[in-house]
Amino acid sequence: MPKTRKIRVNLRGAPRSYDIVIKDNIIKELGPRLSGLGFRGSVALITNPKVKRLYAGVIIKSLASAGFKTIVITVPDGERYKTLDEAAKIFDALVKNRFERGSPIVALGGGVIGDISGFAASAYLRGVPYIQVPTTLLAQVDSSVGGKTGVNHPRGKNLIGAFYQPAAVYIDPLTLKTLPEREFKAGLSEVIKYGVIKDRAFFGFLERNAAVISKRGPAICAAIEKSCALKAWVVSRDERESGLRAILNFGHTFGHATEAASGYGTFLHGEAISIGMVMAMNLSVSLGLCPAKDAQRVAALISAMGLLLDAPKISHAKLIDAMRLDKKVSGGKMRFVLPRAIGRVIVKDVTVPQIRRFLGSLDRA
Ligand SMILES: NC(=O)c1ccc[n+]([C@@H]2O[C@H](COP(=O)([O-])OP(=O)(O)OC[C@H]3O[C@@H](n4cnc5c(N)ncnc54)[C@H](O)[C@@H]3O)[C@@H](O)[C@H]2O)c1
């Protein structure tokens, strides 16, 4: 009997709180679970062609067994389809099928599907319930939890969207078995992030189990559970990122700049975040905020997970320009999440000359 792990995301306004349930083969129980949440009638299953081929069949069968009629809506695979145009096609399909207000959308796929489906759910009929069924590691430990939904604009990522919480998150770790290696590894970078920002003991667990986890061994379930619990803890305290939630952006300022300056598509998001986390650790050391041995441990864990990538050779000016465009920059200062030690971070403004000195020191190292 597979073990069931349950985490509650507590939000102000009781009906909006929800469970994250992690269990092998949970996708085969989706029908009864949605009935258990009080849903009846139709379900809109939003996915992409690849994930549909792999997992939609068992889900539709389970939904049918519980009396649901399923409408399947597919979005082409890839970040470039996380757009308003594709969201409009989802709305068209929902309208065409006379999809009603009390009926739920189920988002089956990685972060792209989760984000666009959540956004569609937030806007269709001014809001219908949605359920996240994440199938990438990144989506299971990060994007499916916390209610950030949205689509990209030609001028920037995630510029259009809403905070809109799911009614439940159902995580089936067995779906990771079909995930391409590079995608899996990229998701591990978010797992490591949680240890660095909030939980030194969890970081130690990841160090001890790095070999098993990076081969998708059983310890991955505990890693997913702990990651979700840490994200739920943060989101429960700061749903709309007015303070604490910013710590989830550890590694993202350098990471986003690396992604943008090296050309989108060169690195997967998680890979860029790994590069960004190593840089943020080293910046913290250079500012005298964090012991060098903690930075070495973070780099060593990233390496043990098979994720240590050389930062691309990008000119400092280009990197700083890319950082200036980041949403977290204001008044010439850049806002960084900087570790004081593994498990403890602060949010601090750093000036452009300080960044230049730091980048210069990397060149001399
Ligand atoms: N909402 C949030 O809080 C949040 C947080 C982090 C990232 N994101 C967003 O998440 C997106 C990235 O998500 P992602 O990394 O999951 O990428 P993705 O959704 O593009 O999925 C990566 C690839 O894996 C495939 N795939 C998915 N599940 C699979 C499986 N089980 N087996 C085989 N292949 C599978 C997909 O078809 C795709 O080709 C970005 O758009 C990012 O902005 C959102």
PDB file of C-alpha atoms in Angstrom, residues 24-289:
ATOM      1  CA  ASP A  24       2.309   6.855  -5.721  1.00  0.00           C
ATOM      2  CA  ASN A  25      -0.440   6.188  -8.276  1.00  0.00           C
ATOM      3  CA  ILE A  26      -2.674   8.943  -6.921  1.00  0.00           C
ATOM      4  CA  ILE A  27      -3.610   9.788 -10.531  1.00  0.00           C
ATOM      5  CA  LYS A  28      -5.622   6.546 -10.563  1.00  0.00           C
ATOM      6  CA  GLU A  29      -7.732   7.896  -7.674  1.00  0.00           C
ATOM      7  CA  LEU A  30      -8.537  11.274  -9.117  1.00  0.00           C
ATOM      8  CA  GLY A  31     -12.227  10.557  -9.716  1.00  0.00           C
ATOM      9  CA  PRO A  32     -13.055   9.524  -6.145  1.00  0.00           C
ATOM     10  CA  ARG A  33     -10.857  12.298  -4.768  1.00  0.00           C
ATOM     11  CA  LEU A  34     -12.693  14.992  -6.766  1.00  0.00           C
ATOM     12  CA  SER A  35     -16.016  13.509  -5.645  1.00  0.00           C
ATOM     13  CA  GLY A  36     -14.685  13.674  -2.102  1.00  0.00           C
ATOM     14  CA  LEU A  37     -14.080  17.391  -2.565  1.00  0.00           C
ATOM     15  CA  GLY A  38     -17.753  17.765  -3.488  1.00  0.00           C
ATOM     16  CA  PHE A  39     -17.401  18.094  -7.260  1.00  0.00           C
ATOM     17  CA  ARG A  40     -19.944  16.546  -9.652  1.00  0.00           C
ATOM     18  CA  GLY A  41     -20.601  16.671 -13.396  1.00  0.00           C
ATOM     19  CA  SER A  42     -17.861  17.836 -15.783  1.00  0.00           C
ATOM     20  CA  VAL A  43     -14.106  18.212 -15.490  1.00  0.00           C
ATOM     21  CA  ALA A  44     -11.868  20.090 -17.941  1.00  0.00           C
ATOM     22  CA  LEU A  45      -8.532  18.303 -18.148  1.00  0.00           C
ATOM     23  CA  ILE A  46      -5.879  20.689 -19.500  1.00  0.00           C
ATOM     24  CA  THR A  47      -2.610  19.129 -20.600  1.00  0.00           C
ATOM     25  CA  ASN A  48      -0.131  18.999 -23.484  1.00  0.00           C
ATOM     26  CA  PRO A  49       0.121  16.268 -26.151  1.00  0.00           C
ATOM     27  CA  LYS A  50       3.126  14.567 -24.552  1.00  0.00           C
ATOM     28  CA  VAL A  51       1.707  14.336 -21.033  1.00  0.00           C
ATOM     29  CA  LYS A  52      -1.712  13.469 -22.427  1.00  0.00           C
ATOM     30  CA  ARG A  53      -0.231  10.438 -24.173  1.00  0.00           C
ATOM     31  CA  LEU A  54       1.454   9.329 -20.957  1.00  0.00           C
ATOM     32  CA  TYR A  55      -1.128   9.955 -18.253  1.00  0.00           C
ATOM     33  CA  ALA A  56      -4.501  11.269 -19.466  1.00  0.00           C
ATOM     34  CA  GLY A  57      -5.910   7.784 -20.087  1.00  0.00           C
ATOM     35  CA  VAL A  58      -5.763   6.605 -16.463  1.00  0.00           C
ATOM     36  CA  ILE A  59      -7.126   9.908 -15.250  1.00  0.00           C
ATOM     37  CA  ILE A  60     -10.087   9.926 -17.635  1.00  0.00           C
ATOM     38  CA  LYS A  61     -10.856   6.343 -16.612  1.00  0.00           C
ATOM     39  CA  SER A  62     -10.764   7.239 -12.934  1.00  0.00           C
ATOM     40  CA  LEU A  63     -12.931  10.319 -13.503  1.00  0.00           C
ATOM     41  CA  ALA A  64     -15.451   8.249 -15.496  1.00  0.00           C
ATOM     42  CA  SER A  65     -15.585   5.658 -12.697  1.00  0.00           C
ATOM     43  CA  ALA A  66     -16.703   8.440 -10.357  1.00  0.00           C
ATOM     44  CA  GLY A  67     -19.358   9.676 -12.813  1.00  0.00           C
ATOM     45  CA  PHE A  68     -17.487  12.651 -14.303  1.00  0.00           C
ATOM     46  CA  LYS A  69     -17.624  13.687 -17.954  1.00  0.00           C
ATOM     47  CA  THR A  70     -14.155  14.834 -19.034  1.00  0.00           C
ATOM     48  CA  ILE A  71     -13.418  17.523 -21.603  1.00  0.00           C
ATOM     49  CA  VAL A  72      -9.768  17.321 -22.669  1.00  0.00           C
ATOM     50  CA  ILE A  73      -8.086  20.566 -23.746  1.00  0.00           C
ATOM     51  CA  THR A  74      -4.536  20.430 -25.073  1.00  0.00           C
ATOM     52  CA  VAL A  75      -2.003  23.233 -25.220  1.00  0.00           C
ATOM     53  CA  PRO A  76       1.106  22.675 -27.390  1.00  0.00           C
ATOM     54  CA  ASP A  77       4.202  21.677 -25.425  1.00  0.00           C
ATOM     55  CA  GLY A  78       6.648  24.373 -24.402  1.00  0.00           C
ATOM     56  CA  GLU A  79       7.196  27.666 -22.627  1.00  0.00           C
ATOM     57  CA  ARG A  80       6.549  29.581 -25.852  1.00  0.00           C
ATOM     58  CA  TYR A  81       2.914  28.503 -25.676  1.00  0.00           C
ATOM     59  CA  LYS A  82       2.367  29.979 -22.207  1.00  0.00           C
ATOM     60  CA  THR A  83       0.596  32.900 -23.866  1.00  0.00           C
ATOM     61  CA  LEU A  84      -2.635  34.869 -23.856  1.00  0.00           C
ATOM     62  CA  ASP A  85      -3.409  33.392 -27.292  1.00  0.00           C
ATOM     63  CA  GLU A  86      -3.335  29.863 -25.883  1.00  0.00           C
ATOM     64  CA  ALA A  87      -5.337  30.974 -22.834  1.00  0.00           C
ATOM     65  CA  ALA A  88      -7.939  32.373 -25.244  1.00  0.00           C
ATOM     66  CA  LYS A  89      -8.146  28.976 -26.945  1.00  0.00           C
ATOM     67  CA  ILE A  90      -8.769  27.391 -23.533  1.00  0.00           C
ATOM     68  CA  PHE A  91     -11.594  29.895 -22.918  1.00  0.00           C
ATOM     69  CA  ASP A  92     -13.036  29.073 -26.368  1.00  0.00           C
ATOM     70  CA  ALA A  93     -13.071  25.357 -25.550  1.00  0.00           C
ATOM     71  CA  LEU A  94     -14.666  25.954 -22.136  1.00  0.00           C
ATOM     72  CA  VAL A  95     -17.376  28.192 -23.650  1.00  0.00           C
ATOM     73  CA  LYS A  96     -18.001  25.767 -26.515  1.00  0.00           C
ATOM     74  CA  ASN A  97     -18.528  22.951 -24.018  1.00  0.00           C
ATOM     75  CA  ARG A  98     -20.731  25.147 -21.804  1.00  0.00           C
ATOM     76  CA  PHE A  99     -18.412  24.476 -18.904  1.00  0.00           C
ATOM     77  CA  GLU A 100     -20.146  25.619 -15.724  1.00  0.00           C
ATOM     78  CA  ARG A 101     -19.015  27.613 -12.724  1.00  0.00           C
ATOM     79  CA  GLY A 102     -18.906  24.849 -10.094  1.00  0.00           C
ATOM     80  CA  SER A 103     -16.958  22.462 -12.321  1.00  0.00           C
ATOM     81  CA  PRO A 104     -13.212  22.049 -11.837  1.00  0.00           C
ATOM     82  CA  ILE A 105     -10.286  22.406 -14.213  1.00  0.00           C
ATOM     83  CA  VAL A 106      -7.548  19.813 -13.733  1.00  0.00           C
ATOM     84  CA  ALA A 107      -4.040  20.943 -14.747  1.00  0.00           C
ATOM     85  CA  LEU A 108      -2.013  17.881 -15.758  1.00  0.00           C
ATOM     86  CA  GLY A 109       1.606  18.621 -16.629  1.00  0.00           C
ATOM     87  CA  GLY A 110       4.620  20.717 -15.723  1.00  0.00           C
ATOM     88  CA  GLY A 111       4.785  24.343 -14.664  1.00  0.00           C
ATOM     89  CA  VAL A 112       3.729  25.650 -18.061  1.00  0.00           C
ATOM     90  CA  ILE A 113       0.436  23.757 -17.969  1.00  0.00           C
ATOM     91  CA  GLY A 114      -0.060  24.547 -14.274  1.00  0.00           C
ATOM     92  CA  ASP A 115       0.470  28.274 -14.777  1.00  0.00           C
ATOM     93  CA  ILE A 116      -1.744  28.689 -17.850  1.00  0.00           C
ATOM     94  CA  SER A 117      -4.508  26.420 -16.513  1.00  0.00           C
ATOM     95  CA  GLY A 118      -4.537  28.213 -13.166  1.00  0.00           C
ATOM     96  CA  PHE A 119      -4.747  31.523 -14.996  1.00  0.00           C
ATOM     97  CA  ALA A 120      -7.629  30.257 -17.161  1.00  0.00           C
ATOM     98  CA  ALA A 121      -9.371  29.028 -14.003  1.00  0.00           C
ATOM     99  CA  SER A 122      -8.920  32.410 -12.307  1.00  0.00           C
ATOM    100  CA  ALA A 123     -10.586  34.287 -15.174  1.00  0.00           C
ATOM    101  CA  TYR A 124     -13.176  31.952 -16.724  1.00  0.00           C
ATOM    102  CA  LEU A 125     -16.621  32.900 -15.355  1.00  0.00           C
ATOM    103  CA  ARG A 126     -14.687  35.106 -12.880  1.00  0.00           C
ATOM    104  CA  GLY A 127     -13.159  32.016 -11.343  1.00  0.00           C
ATOM    105  CA  VAL A 128     -13.734  28.272 -11.373  1.00  0.00           C
ATOM    106  CA  PRO A 129     -11.975  25.795  -9.079  1.00  0.00           C
ATOM    107  CA  TYR A 130      -8.831  24.074 -10.287  1.00  0.00           C
ATOM    108  CA  ILE A 131      -6.738  21.117  -9.218  1.00  0.00           C
ATOM    109  CA  GLN A 132      -3.025  20.802  -9.817  1.00  0.00           C
ATOM    110  CA  VAL A 133      -1.675  17.425 -10.917  1.00  0.00           C
ATOM    111  CA  PRO A 134       1.995  18.313 -11.462  1.00  0.00           C
ATOM    112  CA  THR A 135       4.149  15.880 -13.432  1.00  0.00           C
ATOM    113  CA  THR A 136       7.602  17.524 -13.446  1.00  0.00           C
ATOM    114  CA  LEU A 137       9.778  17.745 -10.352  1.00  0.00           C
ATOM    115  CA  LEU A 138       9.827  21.529 -10.619  1.00  0.00           C
ATOM    116  CA  ALA A 139       6.036  21.614 -10.686  1.00  0.00           C
ATOM    117  CA  GLN A 140       5.733  19.106  -7.824  1.00  0.00           C
ATOM    118  CA  VAL A 141       8.019  21.017  -5.459  1.00  0.00           C
ATOM    119  CA  ASP A 142       7.352  24.557  -6.554  1.00  0.00           C
ATOM    120  CA  SER A 143       4.979  25.839  -9.231  1.00  0.00           C
ATOM    121  CA  SER A 144       1.872  23.805  -8.305  1.00  0.00           C
ATOM    122  CA  VAL A 145       1.890  25.170  -4.749  1.00  0.00           C
ATOM    123  CA  GLY A 146       1.185  28.756  -3.795  1.00  0.00           C
ATOM    124  CA  GLY A 147      -1.291  30.026  -6.351  1.00  0.00           C
ATOM    125  CA  LYS A 148       0.902  32.056  -8.697  1.00  0.00           C
ATOM    126  CA  THR A 149      -0.710  31.645 -12.107  1.00  0.00           C
ATOM    127  CA  GLY A 150      -0.101  33.414 -15.367  1.00  0.00           C
ATOM    128  CA  VAL A 151       1.136  33.661 -18.911  1.00  0.00           C
ATOM    129  CA  ASN A 152       4.059  35.373 -20.585  1.00  0.00           C
ATOM    130  CA  HIS A 153       3.953  38.600 -22.577  1.00  0.00           C
ATOM    131  CA  PRO A 154       6.288  39.134 -25.567  1.00  0.00           C
ATOM    132  CA  ARG A 155       8.112  41.709 -23.388  1.00  0.00           C
ATOM    133  CA  GLY A 156       8.621  39.471 -20.368  1.00  0.00           C
ATOM    134  CA  LYS A 157       7.869  36.285 -18.475  1.00  0.00           C
ATOM    135  CA  ASN A 158       4.795  35.932 -16.264  1.00  0.00           C
ATOM    136  CA  LEU A 159       3.738  39.552 -16.788  1.00  0.00           C
ATOM    137  CA  ILE A 160       0.032  38.684 -16.914  1.00  0.00           C
ATOM    138  CA  GLY A 161      -1.566  36.598 -14.217  1.00  0.00           C
ATOM    139  CA  ALA A 162      -3.250  36.307 -10.883  1.00  0.00           C
ATOM    140  CA  PHE A 163      -2.775  34.905  -7.428  1.00  0.00           C
ATOM    141  CA  TYR A 164      -5.342  32.144  -7.491  1.00  0.00           C
ATOM    142  CA  GLN A 165      -5.057  29.115  -5.232  1.00  0.00           C
ATOM    143  CA  PRO A 166      -5.927  25.577  -6.336  1.00  0.00           C
ATOM    144  CA  ALA A 167      -8.565  23.519  -4.547  1.00  0.00           C
ATOM    145  CA  ALA A 168      -6.045  20.687  -4.111  1.00  0.00           C
ATOM    146  CA  VAL A 169      -2.664  19.493  -5.354  1.00  0.00           C
ATOM    147  CA  TYR A 170      -2.263  15.796  -6.128  1.00  0.00           C
ATOM    148  CA  ILE A 171       1.327  14.679  -6.611  1.00  0.00           C
ATOM    149  CA  ASP A 172       2.141  11.281  -8.070  1.00  0.00           C
ATOM    150  CA  PRO A 173       5.929  10.781  -7.732  1.00  0.00           C
ATOM    151  CA  LEU A 174       5.745   7.831 -10.156  1.00  0.00           C
ATOM    152  CA  THR A 175       5.106  10.261 -13.015  1.00  0.00           C
ATOM    153  CA  LEU A 176       8.717  11.406 -12.586  1.00  0.00           C
ATOM    154  CA  LYS A 177       9.894   8.111 -14.062  1.00  0.00           C
ATOM    155  CA  THR A 178       9.178   9.340 -17.594  1.00  0.00           C
ATOM    156  CA  LEU A 179      10.648  12.801 -17.096  1.00  0.00           C
ATOM    157  CA  PRO A 180      13.771  13.532 -19.205  1.00  0.00           C
ATOM    158  CA  GLU A 181      16.949  13.537 -17.113  1.00  0.00           C
ATOM    159  CA  ARG A 182      17.748  17.185 -17.724  1.00  0.00           C
ATOM    160  CA  GLU A 183      14.251  18.274 -16.592  1.00  0.00           C
ATOM    161  CA  PHE A 184      14.515  16.136 -13.474  1.00  0.00           C
ATOM    162  CA  LYS A 185      17.898  17.595 -12.527  1.00  0.00           C
ATOM    163  CA  ALA A 186      16.649  21.125 -13.102  1.00  0.00           C
ATOM    164  CA  GLY A 187      13.853  20.472 -10.579  1.00  0.00           C
ATOM    165  CA  LEU A 188      16.398  19.390  -7.973  1.00  0.00           C
ATOM    166  CA  SER A 189      17.760  22.884  -7.888  1.00  0.00           C
ATOM    167  CA  GLU A 190      14.491  24.151  -6.348  1.00  0.00           C
ATOM    168  CA  VAL A 191      14.671  21.329  -3.783  1.00  0.00           C
ATOM    169  CA  ILE A 192      18.185  22.411  -2.762  1.00  0.00           C
ATOM    170  CA  LYS A 193      16.923  25.994  -2.579  1.00  0.00           C
ATOM    171  CA  TYR A 194      14.485  25.129   0.234  1.00  0.00           C
ATOM    172  CA  GLY A 195      17.285  23.670   2.342  1.00  0.00           C
ATOM    173  CA  VAL A 196      19.436  26.756   1.908  1.00  0.00           C
ATOM    174  CA  ILE A 197      16.722  29.303   2.644  1.00  0.00           C
ATOM    175  CA  LYS A 198      14.919  27.665   5.514  1.00  0.00           C
ATOM    176  CA  ASP A 199      16.060  24.263   6.739  1.00  0.00           C
ATOM    177  CA  ARG A 200      19.644  23.294   7.521  1.00  0.00           C
ATOM    178  CA  ALA A 201      18.599  19.797   8.646  1.00  0.00           C
ATOM    179  CA  PHE A 202      16.849  19.221   5.304  1.00  0.00           C
ATOM    180  CA  PHE A 203      19.990  20.412   3.542  1.00  0.00           C
ATOM    181  CA  GLY A 204      21.928  17.772   5.519  1.00  0.00           C
ATOM    182  CA  PHE A 205      19.345  15.146   4.478  1.00  0.00           C
ATOM    183  CA  LEU A 206      19.896  16.112   0.830  1.00  0.00           C
ATOM    184  CA  GLU A 207      23.673  15.855   1.260  1.00  0.00           C
ATOM    185  CA  ARG A 208      23.371  12.379   2.768  1.00  0.00           C
ATOM    186  CA  ASN A 209      20.926  11.185   0.104  1.00  0.00           C
ATOM    187  CA  ALA A 210      22.264  13.038  -2.943  1.00  0.00           C
ATOM    188  CA  ALA A 211      23.219   9.865  -4.822  1.00  0.00           C
ATOM    189  CA  VAL A 212      19.815   8.194  -4.289  1.00  0.00           C
ATOM    190  CA  ILE A 213      17.786  11.335  -4.959  1.00  0.00           C
ATOM    191  CA  SER A 214      19.619  12.206  -8.151  1.00  0.00           C
ATOM    192  CA  LYS A 215      18.832   8.687  -9.409  1.00  0.00           C
ATOM    193  CA  ARG A 216      15.132   9.196  -8.511  1.00  0.00           C
ATOM    194  CA  GLY A 217      15.362   6.674  -5.649  1.00  0.00           C
ATOM    195  CA  PRO A 218      12.802   6.434  -2.833  1.00  0.00           C
ATOM    196  CA  ALA A 219      14.199   9.404  -0.860  1.00  0.00           C
ATOM    197  CA  ILE A 220      12.749  11.653  -3.563  1.00  0.00           C
ATOM    198  CA  CYS A 221       9.286  11.322  -1.954  1.00  0.00           C
ATOM    199  CA  ALA A 222      10.548  12.695   1.358  1.00  0.00           C
ATOM    200  CA  ALA A 223      12.338  15.470  -0.538  1.00  0.00           C
ATOM    201  CA  ILE A 224       9.123  16.410  -2.375  1.00  0.00           C
ATOM    202  CA  GLU A 225       7.142  16.344   0.875  1.00  0.00           C
ATOM    203  CA  LYS A 226       9.621  18.552   2.727  1.00  0.00           C
ATOM    204  CA  SER A 227       9.884  20.987  -0.192  1.00  0.00           C
ATOM    205  CA  CYS A 228       6.089  21.333  -0.364  1.00  0.00           C
ATOM    206  CA  ALA A 229       5.884  21.775   3.403  1.00  0.00           C
ATOM    207  CA  LEU A 230       8.482  24.546   3.318  1.00  0.00           C
ATOM    208  CA  LYS A 231       6.755  26.297   0.423  1.00  0.00           C
ATOM    209  CA  ALA A 232       3.363  25.908   2.147  1.00  0.00           C
ATOM    210  CA  TRP A 233       4.843  27.399   5.315  1.00  0.00           C
ATOM    211  CA  VAL A 234       6.089  30.465   3.446  1.00  0.00           C
ATOM    212  CA  VAL A 235       2.921  30.924   1.351  1.00  0.00           C
ATOM    213  CA  SER A 236       0.687  30.593   4.419  1.00  0.00           C
ATOM    214  CA  ARG A 237       2.495  33.547   5.977  1.00  0.00           C
ATOM    215  CA  ASP A 238       2.781  35.745   2.895  1.00  0.00           C
ATOM    216  CA  GLU A 239       0.435  34.697   0.112  1.00  0.00           C
ATOM    217  CA  ARG A 240       1.004  37.736  -2.125  1.00  0.00           C
ATOM    218  CA  GLU A 241       4.719  38.274  -1.703  1.00  0.00           C
ATOM    219  CA  SER A 242       4.592  41.402   0.382  1.00  0.00           C
ATOM    220  CA  GLY A 243       7.590  40.261   2.425  1.00  0.00           C
ATOM    221  CA  LEU A 244       8.649  36.779   3.493  1.00  0.00           C
ATOM    222  CA  ARG A 245       7.678  35.043   0.226  1.00  0.00           C
ATOM    223  CA  ALA A 246      10.557  36.879  -1.463  1.00  0.00           C
ATOM    224  CA  ILE A 247      12.976  34.384   0.130  1.00  0.00           C
ATOM    225  CA  LEU A 248      11.731  31.848  -2.421  1.00  0.00           C
ATOM    226  CA  ASN A 249      13.567  33.956  -4.988  1.00  0.00           C
ATOM    227  CA  PHE A 250      16.973  32.887  -3.663  1.00  0.00           C
ATOM    228  CA  GLY A 251      19.296  32.441  -6.651  1.00  0.00           C
ATOM    229  CA  HIS A 252      16.740  34.031  -8.978  1.00  0.00           C
ATOM    230  CA  THR A 253      18.269  37.506  -9.490  1.00  0.00           C
ATOM    231  CA  PHE A 254      21.527  36.087 -10.877  1.00  0.00           C
ATOM    232  CA  GLY A 255      19.608  33.130 -12.350  1.00  0.00           C
ATOM    233  CA  HIS A 256      17.115  35.214 -14.324  1.00  0.00           C
ATOM    234  CA  ALA A 257      19.907  37.530 -15.502  1.00  0.00           C
ATOM    235  CA  THR A 258      21.941  34.526 -16.662  1.00  0.00           C
ATOM    236  CA  GLU A 259      18.901  33.141 -18.497  1.00  0.00           C
ATOM    237  CA  ALA A 260      18.172  36.473 -20.173  1.00  0.00           C
ATOM    238  CA  ALA A 261      21.777  37.416 -20.991  1.00  0.00           C
ATOM    239  CA  SER A 262      22.706  33.997 -22.386  1.00  0.00           C
ATOM    240  CA  GLY A 263      19.567  33.845 -24.522  1.00  0.00           C
ATOM    241  CA  TYR A 264      16.409  32.087 -23.345  1.00  0.00           C
ATOM    242  CA  GLY A 265      16.548  28.395 -24.089  1.00  0.00           C
ATOM    243  CA  THR A 266      20.288  28.015 -23.409  1.00  0.00           C
ATOM    244  CA  PHE A 267      19.599  26.936 -19.846  1.00  0.00           C
ATOM    245  CA  LEU A 268      16.535  25.395 -18.282  1.00  0.00           C
ATOM    246  CA  HIS A 269      15.155  27.614 -15.526  1.00  0.00           C
ATOM    247  CA  GLY A 270      16.352  25.253 -12.764  1.00  0.00           C
ATOM    248  CA  GLU A 271      19.837  25.085 -14.263  1.00  0.00           C
ATOM    249  CA  ALA A 272      20.051  28.875 -14.290  1.00  0.00           C
ATOM    250  CA  ILE A 273      18.853  28.925 -10.670  1.00  0.00           C
ATOM    251  CA  SER A 274      21.683  26.583  -9.684  1.00  0.00           C
ATOM    252  CA  ILE A 275      24.177  28.960 -11.251  1.00  0.00           C
ATOM    253  CA  GLY A 276      22.372  31.842  -9.524  1.00  0.00           C
ATOM    254  CA  MET A 277      22.421  30.131  -6.114  1.00  0.00           C
ATOM    255  CA  VAL A 278      26.181  29.564  -6.282  1.00  0.00           C
ATOM    256  CA  MET A 279      26.684  33.202  -7.291  1.00  0.00           C
ATOM    257  CA  ALA A 280      24.385  34.501  -4.517  1.00  0.00           C
ATOM    258  CA  MET A 281      26.219  32.370  -1.932  1.00  0.00           C
ATOM    259  CA  ASN A 282      29.552  33.767  -3.124  1.00  0.00           C
ATOM    260  CA  LEU A 283      28.196  37.323  -3.113  1.00  0.00           C
ATOM    261  CA  SER A 284      27.094  36.791   0.475  1.00  0.00           C
ATOM    262  CA  VAL A 285      30.565  35.529   1.404  1.00  0.00           C
ATOM    263  CA  SER A 286      32.187  38.492  -0.354  1.00  0.00           C
ATOM    264  CA  LEU A 287      29.981  40.900   1.641  1.00  0.00           C
ATOM    265  CA  GLY A 288      31.085  39.202   4.853  1.00  0.00           C
ATOM    266  CA  LEU A 289      27.581  37.876   5.556  1.00  0.00           C
TER     267      LEU A 289
END
